[in-house]
Short mmCIF file of C-alpha atoms in Angstrom, two decimals:
data_model
loop_
_atom_site.label_atom_id
_atom_site.label_comp_id
_atom_site.label_asym_id
_atom_site.label_seq_id
_atom_site.Cartn_x
_atom_site.Cartn_y
_atom_site.Cartn_z
CA MET H 1 71.27 82.67 93.46
CA THR H 2 71.65 86.16 91.76
CA ASP H 3 75.01 87.75 91.65
CA TYR H 4 74.55 90.03 94.76
CA GLU H 5 74.08 86.52 96.68
CA GLU H 6 76.98 84.44 95.20
CA TYR H 7 79.34 87.46 96.01
CA LEU H 8 78.03 88.00 99.45
CA LYS H 9 78.29 84.20 100.12
CA ALA H 10 82.21 84.58 98.74
CA SER H 11 82.94 87.73 100.94
CA ILE H 12 81.19 86.04 104.25
CA ILE H 13 83.06 82.64 103.71
CA LYS H 14 86.52 84.79 103.20
CA PHE H 15 85.96 86.93 106.12
CA GLU H 16 85.13 84.05 108.48
CA ARG H 17 88.14 81.72 107.17
CA GLU H 18 90.68 84.41 106.91
CA ILE H 19 90.06 87.28 109.19
CA PHE H 20 88.08 86.47 111.93
CA PRO H 21 89.98 83.72 113.21
CA ILE H 22 93.02 85.70 112.98
CA LEU H 23 91.61 88.65 114.94
CA ILE H 24 90.58 85.90 117.87
CA ASN H 25 93.67 83.60 117.78
CA ASN H 26 95.70 86.96 118.71
CA ASP H 27 93.39 88.60 120.80
CA LEU H 28 92.66 91.42 118.81
CA ILE H 29 88.73 91.97 120.02
CA ILE H 30 87.32 92.44 123.15
CA LYS H 31 84.06 92.01 124.81
CA ASN H 32 81.77 94.92 124.18
CA PRO H 33 78.07 94.30 126.48
CA GLU H 34 77.02 97.13 124.28
CA PHE H 35 77.95 95.29 121.14
CA LEU H 36 74.19 95.34 119.63
CA HIS H 37 73.03 99.09 120.26
CA HIS H 38 69.16 99.00 120.30
CA SER H 39 69.20 101.44 117.23
CA LEU H 40 71.51 99.08 115.09
CA PRO H 41 68.63 96.43 113.95
CA LYS H 42 66.57 99.44 113.27
CA ILE H 43 69.26 100.96 110.85
CA ALA H 44 69.84 97.76 109.47
CA TYR H 45 66.62 97.02 108.72
CA ARG H 46 66.36 100.34 106.87
CA LEU H 47 69.28 99.32 104.92
CA GLU H 48 67.50 96.29 104.15
CA MET H 49 64.57 98.21 102.97
CA GLN H 50 67.30 100.08 100.57
CA LYS H 51 68.31 97.15 99.18
CA ALA H 52 64.93 96.19 98.07
CA SER H 53 64.54 99.41 96.41
CA ILE H 54 67.95 98.71 94.64
CA GLU H 55 66.68 95.29 93.49
CA SER H 56 63.41 96.35 92.16
CA LYS H 57 65.18 99.25 89.75
CA ILE H 58 67.83 96.74 88.79
CA CYS H 59 64.94 94.54 87.90
CA LEU H 60 63.66 97.38 85.48
CA LEU H 61 67.07 97.70 83.96
CA HIS H 62 67.28 93.95 83.57
CA THR H 63 64.13 93.90 81.63
CA HIS H 64 65.23 96.97 79.91
CA ILE H 65 68.33 95.44 78.19
CA ASP H 66 66.60 91.89 77.87
CA ASN H 67 64.03 93.71 75.14
CA GLY H 68 66.78 94.54 73.08
CA ASN H 69 67.56 98.04 74.52
CA ASN H 70 70.68 99.51 75.23
CA LEU H 71 71.77 100.99 78.70
CA GLU H 72 71.84 104.64 76.93
CA SER H 73 67.98 104.45 76.61
CA PHE H 74 67.09 103.54 79.55
CA ASP H 75 65.66 106.24 81.97
CA GLY H 76 68.53 108.35 83.30
CA MET H 77 66.70 109.53 86.53
CA ILE H 78 66.18 105.92 87.43
CA LEU H 79 69.61 104.91 87.04
CA THR H 80 71.06 108.21 88.73
CA ASP H 81 68.56 107.40 91.71
CA LEU H 82 69.79 103.78 91.50
CA THR H 83 73.39 105.02 92.02
CA PHE H 84 72.38 107.26 94.77
CA VAL H 85 70.60 104.71 96.73
CA LEU H 86 73.79 102.36 96.45
CA THR H 87 76.08 104.56 97.76
CA GLN H 88 73.85 105.70 100.60
CA THR H 89 73.45 101.62 101.48
CA MET H 90 77.01 101.13 101.25
CA PHE H 91 77.55 104.35 103.66
CA GLY H 92 75.55 102.73 106.22
CA TYR H 93 77.05 99.54 106.30
CA PHE H 94 80.54 101.08 106.26
CA GLN H 95 79.57 103.11 109.27
CA ILE H 96 78.31 99.87 111.23
CA PHE H 97 81.35 98.12 110.43
CA THR H 98 83.38 101.44 111.36
CA SER H 99 81.80 101.37 114.88
CA TYR H 100 82.41 97.47 115.19
CA LEU H 101 86.08 98.16 114.64
CA VAL H 102 86.01 101.13 117.08
CA ASP H 103 84.25 99.28 119.90
CA CYS H 104 85.25 95.73 119.80
CA ILE H 105 89.09 95.92 118.53
CA ASP H 106 91.68 96.21 121.64
CA LEU H 107 92.63 99.67 120.18
CA SER H 108 95.80 99.65 122.89
CA LYS H 109 96.80 96.45 120.91
CA ILE H 110 97.35 98.31 117.56
CA LYS H 111 98.61 100.96 119.48
CA MET H 112 95.33 103.39 119.12
CA SER H 113 93.52 105.38 121.53
CA LYS H 114 89.79 106.03 121.60
CA ASN H 115 89.82 109.26 120.59
CA ASP H 116 87.81 108.96 117.94
CA PRO H 117 89.82 106.60 115.51
CA LYS H 118 89.28 106.59 111.63
CA PHE H 119 88.19 103.51 109.96
CA ALA H 120 91.51 103.56 107.32
CA GLN H 121 93.72 104.23 110.51
CA VAL H 122 92.44 101.36 112.23
CA VAL H 123 92.56 99.06 109.30
CA LYS H 124 96.48 100.65 108.81
CA GLN H 125 97.35 99.79 112.36
CA LEU H 126 95.63 96.09 111.97
CA SER H 127 97.89 95.71 109.37
CA GLU H 128 101.02 96.34 111.24
CA PHE H 129 100.00 94.26 114.04
CA ARG H 130 103.07 91.73 114.92
CA ASN H 131 101.99 88.53 116.57
CA HIS H 132 104.39 87.01 119.75
CA ASP H 133 107.02 86.15 116.97
CA GLY H 134 107.01 89.23 115.56
CA GLY H 135 105.55 88.25 112.45
CA LEU H 136 102.54 90.41 110.77
CA VAL H 137 99.26 88.93 110.88
CA PHE H 138 97.51 90.43 107.68
CA HIS H 139 98.94 91.57 104.43
CA HIS H 140 98.47 95.25 104.28
CA ASP H 141 97.61 95.51 100.92
CA GLY H 142 95.13 92.68 100.80
CA LEU H 143 93.35 93.74 104.28
CA ARG H 144 93.26 97.44 102.88
CA LYS H 145 91.51 96.22 99.77
CA PHE H 146 89.24 93.71 101.37
CA PHE H 147 87.82 96.33 103.71
CA ASN H 148 87.78 98.67 100.34
CA VAL H 149 89.69 101.76 102.41
CA ASP H 150 89.53 103.77 99.11
CA MET H 151 85.48 103.27 98.98
CA SER H 152 85.00 104.25 102.82
CA HIS H 153 86.95 106.87 102.67
CA THR H 154 85.21 108.60 99.23
CA LEU H 155 81.72 107.82 100.93
CA GLU H 156 82.80 109.54 104.16
CA HIS H 157 84.01 112.57 102.57
CA ASP H 158 81.55 112.59 99.67
CA LEU H 159 84.46 112.46 97.00
CA TRP H 160 82.46 111.24 94.18
CA TRP H 161 81.00 112.20 90.95
CA LEU H 162 78.96 110.71 87.81
CA ASN H 163 80.77 110.38 84.87
CA GLU H 164 79.42 110.96 81.40
CA ASN H 165 77.86 107.30 81.19
CA LEU H 166 76.59 108.20 84.40
CA GLU H 167 79.08 105.73 86.31
CA PHE H 168 80.16 106.11 89.73
CA THR H 169 83.42 107.62 89.80
CA PHE H 170 86.07 108.73 92.52
CA GLU H 171 89.68 109.17 92.77
CA GLU H 172 91.35 106.50 95.04
CA LEU H 173 94.10 108.00 97.56
CA ASP H 174 97.09 107.41 94.91
CA GLY H 175 95.31 109.50 92.29
CA THR H 176 93.68 106.80 90.48
CA VAL H 177 90.37 107.62 88.76
CA VAL H 178 88.14 104.52 88.89
CA SER H 179 84.40 104.41 87.98
CA PHE H 180 82.00 101.32 88.60
CA ASN H 181 79.02 100.92 86.87
CA ILE H 182 75.61 99.51 88.26
CA GLY H 183 76.61 96.11 88.58
CA GLU H 184 80.08 96.54 89.55
CA LEU H 185 78.81 99.22 92.17
CA GLN H 186 76.62 96.39 93.58
CA GLY H 187 79.49 94.34 93.96
CA GLU H 188 80.91 96.77 96.25
CA LEU H 189 77.73 96.82 97.93
CA ALA H 190 77.60 92.85 98.84
CA GLY H 191 81.23 93.16 100.09
CA ILE H 192 80.81 95.48 102.78
CA ASN H 193 77.08 94.01 103.61
CA ALA H 194 78.88 90.66 103.80
CA ILE H 195 81.69 91.87 106.20
CA VAL H 196 79.11 93.50 108.46
CA LEU H 197 76.80 90.29 108.42
CA ALA H 198 80.26 87.60 109.06
CA PHE H 199 81.44 90.00 112.05
CA THR H 200 78.08 90.10 113.40
CA LYS H 201 77.55 86.30 113.24
CA ASN H 202 81.07 85.48 114.52
CA TYR H 203 81.05 87.89 117.04
CA VAL H 204 77.56 87.08 118.78
CA LYS H 205 78.60 83.40 118.82
CA THR H 206 82.15 84.21 120.22
CA PHE H 207 81.04 86.49 122.78
CA ASP H 208 77.24 85.87 123.40
CA SER H 209 76.67 82.44 122.25
CA MET H 210 73.96 81.64 124.46
CA ASN H 211 71.57 84.47 123.10
CA TYR H 212 73.01 83.55 119.34
CA ASP H 213 69.73 81.87 118.16
CA GLY H 214 67.37 84.53 119.76
CA MET H 215 69.00 87.56 118.26
CA LYS H 216 69.65 85.74 115.05
CA ARG H 217 65.74 85.05 115.03
CA ASN H 218 65.02 88.62 116.20
CA TYR H 219 67.05 90.29 114.08
CA PRO H 220 67.72 88.27 110.78
CA GLN H 221 68.84 91.49 109.06
CA LEU H 222 71.98 91.50 110.95
CA PHE H 223 72.75 87.50 110.66
CA ARG H 224 73.51 85.47 107.33
#
């Protein structure tokens, strides 16, 4: 199992154990008859193709390093292209998950309207939701970190750059400057990829269980 697959699996397990049950138990998710829009599987398939491109470039990088070379001597154009594809793919998964939140969360329960709510605001309102006993059901910082709000904001507003080491770099909302190398950036991709896969599977199992097997068979790029 690759590092990507391991991180993907761990993030799926975390979502299924710690996030989705809370959403269900507090009636925060509603049934959306148009959950799986006809274009969504096609978009997800395109993202899978981008991930294949990422893997091929990372294999070249690994071969280069395994042959005793250093990162500085690797083809800079391939390295920057790899970063570009990683960020594009991440942004694609964030867009899918944002649509899931907007279309499947009962926004009235978190004191929001349908007027184009932003990803960060939905996550914030979820973290402030209180159950019937008045207790918070999510930890604000934990939910914000797991859903990677800073990364989503950076990609949505195109606020990143390459530093002198060709690393993906951006400024978090609190002003902290963060840089990710290729391996770390791939881990960030695995995180949001896992959330989309886990949400899709568990949502369909909960609200459309009769069609689950068929959908999983027809759209493997959206189920894990």
